[in-house]
C-alpha atoms as one frame of an Amber mdcrd trajectory, in Angstrom:
protein
   4.386  23.234  13.176   5.823  20.136  11.565   7.788  21.118   8.414   6.832
  19.680   5.033   9.200  19.453   2.085   8.689  18.043  -1.445  10.438  17.693
  -4.712  11.167  15.594  -7.817  13.841  12.959  -8.167  15.080  12.042 -11.649
  15.805   8.377 -11.881  18.505   6.728 -13.957  16.015   5.688 -16.644  14.608
   9.174 -17.062  11.497   8.782 -14.871  10.685  11.534 -12.406   9.177  10.738
  -9.092   7.410  13.223  -6.917   7.918  12.958  -3.203   6.981  14.630   0.074
   8.533  14.657   3.482   7.023  15.583   6.869   9.237  16.307   9.797  12.896
  17.219  10.298  14.639  15.567   7.321  18.171  16.129   8.938  17.216  13.369
  11.435  18.158   9.713  10.992  16.838   7.222  10.514  13.664   8.114   8.565
  10.474   6.246   7.804   9.195   5.643   4.233   5.577   5.002   3.478   4.914
   2.694   0.505   1.412   2.990  -0.863  -0.697   0.288  -2.473  -2.372  -0.186
  -5.892  -0.485  -0.940  -7.984  -1.445   1.965 -10.184  -2.750   4.381  -7.555
  -1.104   7.573  -6.482   0.036   7.943  -2.895  -2.830   8.075  -0.402  -0.960
   7.608   2.952  -0.830  11.251   3.944  -3.029  10.625   6.922  -0.464   8.294
   8.478   2.580  10.556   8.205   1.533  13.030  10.945   1.060  10.130  13.357
   4.787   9.545  13.597   6.587  12.543  12.037   7.624  13.852  15.481   9.550
  10.546  15.983  11.236  10.422  12.635  10.978  12.212   9.322   8.360  10.557
   7.072   8.905  10.343   3.269   6.187   9.229   0.824   6.069   9.292  -2.966
   3.877   8.685  -6.035   5.135   5.551  -7.614   6.165   6.028 -11.251   3.305
   6.600 -13.587   0.900   7.654 -10.818  -0.112  10.967  -9.380   2.561  13.620
  -9.900   5.148  11.082 -11.108   4.313  11.330 -14.754   5.824   8.621 -16.746
   4.909   6.239 -19.612   6.605   2.949 -20.262   7.115  -0.575 -19.037   6.677
  -1.485 -15.370   8.372  -4.266 -13.563   8.663  -5.317  -9.930  12.467  -5.061
 -10.094  12.280  -1.525 -11.468   9.920  -0.394  -8.685  12.446  -1.902  -6.133
  15.267   0.015  -7.726  13.174   3.168  -7.770  13.041   2.900  -4.015  16.773
   2.429  -3.756  17.450   5.455  -5.964  15.034   7.529  -3.860  16.855   6.529
  -0.637  20.088   7.636  -2.355  18.524  10.992  -3.313  17.286  11.558   0.147
  20.775  10.549   1.515  19.316   7.702   3.585  21.653   4.730   3.998  18.765
   2.773   5.508  15.031   3.431   6.328  12.145   2.144   8.323   9.633   0.873
   5.691   5.954   0.928   6.253   4.092  -0.624   3.385   0.380  -0.968   2.829
  -1.376  -3.472   0.437   0.749  -3.670  -2.665   3.284  -1.588  -0.766   3.915
  -4.571   1.452   4.969  -6.639  -1.482   7.237  -3.844  -2.671   8.728  -3.639
   0.814   9.294  -7.405   0.918  10.940  -7.534  -2.429  13.135  -4.528  -1.405
  14.214  -6.554   1.644  15.184  -9.381  -0.620  17.282  -7.144  -2.827  18.670
  -4.571  -0.317  18.444  -6.069   3.166  21.245  -3.779   4.420  19.144  -0.719
   3.729  16.070  -1.764   5.833  16.227  -0.868   9.439  12.746  -2.118  10.259
   9.667  -3.085   8.289   5.957  -2.995   9.094   3.703  -4.817   6.606   0.149
  -3.468   6.786  -2.608  -5.542   5.218  -0.416  -7.674   3.115   1.343  -9.262
   1.425  -1.090 -12.096   0.732   0.234 -15.448  -0.262  -1.358 -18.748  -1.190
  -4.852 -19.134  -2.625  -6.412 -16.166  -0.910  -8.234 -14.697  -3.887 -10.975
 -17.286  -3.917 -12.082 -16.446  -0.388 -11.713 -12.635  -1.068 -14.031 -12.772
  -4.056 -16.535 -14.715  -2.087 -16.507 -12.273   0.839 -16.846  -9.277  -1.497
 -19.823 -10.937  -3.043 -21.381 -11.387   0.331 -21.009  -7.743   1.162 -22.680
  -6.557  -2.039 -26.292  -6.705  -3.162 -27.150  -8.540  -6.365 -27.795  -5.261
  -8.171 -24.387  -3.918  -6.995 -22.659  -7.109  -8.299 -24.407  -6.859 -11.640
 -23.573  -3.095 -11.984 -19.958  -3.749 -11.101 -19.767  -6.447 -13.810 -21.384
  -4.054 -16.401 -18.870  -1.344 -15.669 -15.926  -3.683 -15.736 -16.940  -4.908
 -19.247 -17.188  -1.471 -20.777 -14.393  -0.841 -23.366 -14.309   2.807 -22.337
 -15.719   4.508 -19.247 -16.671   8.104 -18.645 -15.320   9.973 -15.559 -18.535
   9.285 -13.597 -18.530   5.638 -14.638 -14.972   5.282 -13.502 -15.770   6.762
 -10.108 -18.847   4.495  -9.764 -16.708   1.404 -10.646 -14.067   2.274  -8.065
 -16.651   3.042  -5.398 -18.311  -0.317  -5.939 -14.953  -2.179  -6.031 -13.621
  -0.457  -2.881 -16.601   0.032  -0.404 -16.334  -3.664   0.603 -12.775  -3.036
   1.831 -14.272  -1.642   5.023 -15.836  -3.202   8.142 -18.822  -0.840   8.242
 -20.568  -0.492   4.909 -22.136   2.986   5.594 -18.924   4.950   6.214 -17.220
   2.485   3.883 -19.234   3.666   0.865 -18.388   7.278   1.723 -14.650   6.557
   2.067 -14.696   4.542  -1.173 -16.475   7.397  -3.133 -13.993   9.886  -1.752
 -11.031   7.732  -2.628 -12.529   7.039  -6.141 -12.321  10.854  -6.835  -8.977
  11.530  -5.199  -6.893   8.503  -6.084  -6.946   9.207  -9.815  -6.270   8.445
 -12.412  -5.736   4.782 -11.978  -2.866   3.461 -14.059  -4.616   0.299 -15.186
  -1.754  -0.801 -17.461   0.700  -0.619 -14.511  -1.814  -2.556 -12.482  -1.977
  -5.313 -15.151   1.762  -5.534 -15.815   2.767  -5.781 -12.127  -0.175  -8.140
 -11.393   0.838 -10.504 -14.225   4.497 -10.519 -13.132   3.432 -11.000  -9.436
   1.430 -14.070 -10.368   4.324 -15.465 -12.433   6.809 -14.920  -9.697   4.890
 -14.780  -6.457   6.373 -14.009  -3.057   5.261 -17.553  -2.016   8.423 -18.899
  -3.648  10.728 -16.595  -1.737   9.482 -16.811   1.825  12.410 -18.815   3.096
  14.839 -16.237   1.638  12.686 -13.368   2.869  12.704 -14.718   6.440  16.494
 -14.713   6.323  16.634 -11.190   4.938  14.148  -9.404   7.179  15.479  -6.967
   9.723  15.359  -7.860  13.430  12.384  -5.568  13.833   9.676  -6.634  11.355
   5.977  -7.003  12.050   2.577  -7.564  10.316  -0.651  -5.718  10.850  -4.141
  -6.728   9.715  -7.683  -5.408   9.711  -9.776  -8.371  10.895 -12.696  -7.421
   8.654 -10.591  -6.994   5.465 -12.288  -9.091   2.745  -8.826 -10.473   2.016
  -8.626 -13.273   4.563  -6.746 -12.492   7.682  -5.976 -16.303   7.838  -3.627
 -15.705   4.958  -1.619 -13.227   7.004  -1.740 -15.532  10.005  -0.155 -18.226
   7.844   2.378 -15.777   6.590   3.274 -14.700  10.105   3.942 -18.253  11.114
   6.110 -18.854   8.010   8.219 -15.715   8.430   8.241 -15.971  12.311   6.746
 -12.496  12.733   4.335 -11.009  15.203   0.889 -10.080  13.676  -1.227  -7.352
  15.220  -5.049  -7.761  14.510  -7.126  -4.583  14.489 -10.707  -5.420  15.313
 -13.750  -3.857  13.526 -11.422  -2.544  10.787 -10.903  -3.504   7.100  -8.225
  -2.972   4.495  -7.544   0.637   5.621  -7.638   0.197   9.433  -6.553   3.727
  10.166  -9.873   5.034   8.873 -12.011   2.886  11.201  -9.672   2.562  14.197
  -7.367   5.593  13.980  -6.406   5.646  17.620  -5.386   1.964  17.664  -3.316
   2.319  14.490  -1.746   5.508  15.612  -0.647   3.818  18.931   0.682   0.857
  17.025   2.643   2.980  14.462   4.140   5.157  17.283   5.186   2.083  19.235
   6.731   0.489  16.176   8.578   3.569  14.913   9.727   4.616  18.417  11.276
   1.203  18.947  12.834   1.197  15.422  14.402   4.634  15.851  15.475   3.957
  19.351  16.770   0.500  18.562
């Protein structure tokens, strides 16, 4: 049985971050999973067992989410330094970073700040650059009925929401992330109850900062900072346009793997393909 360990790390500003590790944590190098949001707790537990026999896999609830209770200001730079402090606490001089969604932006900004600590990086379903939001909003609208679009607007405009209203809002917001709407609704509803509570203030703060200082302006520097082994992965049916990741792959000079019949969480719809890709990537990163 693969061993699981967990704990709390106290950061230099007083925040405490809850983490878990799967696999033999005495082995080096290790992989670190960076979840999305921002403002959600970690939800990447299903990915860790796919590669934990190849390298220990660490994951954590970002400050202010899940079991990492914290109240205060958020910044992209602080989240980057959180990861650096966690690597110190785990006694990892470098790590294989696997980011999803917002976690790809976090991984990218970490590469910019601490390139010597990144052995390899896999960016799953992000980061999106350029004017991709217009196409995303249009695609989400096409995947929803008129009644669903109206209900989502009503819920978003409420000054306060009950527990059930919050779950309904998140389900409506997330089911279009998936290629197949029927299981997509089920996955979204399950996620809406598990990935709670959403730290909306964190989401707003980091979103505002990200728009003011987008990665678009740092791509030349990022290309120079990326490790030799760096890749992108996309679900072809993600409402966020895969064309934006194709453009990013060209600008960064990276290979892009497209997972057909899969959306923003491709491991749910194509688990075997994603498992094979992760194992190939981690095995090469560890062996290299």
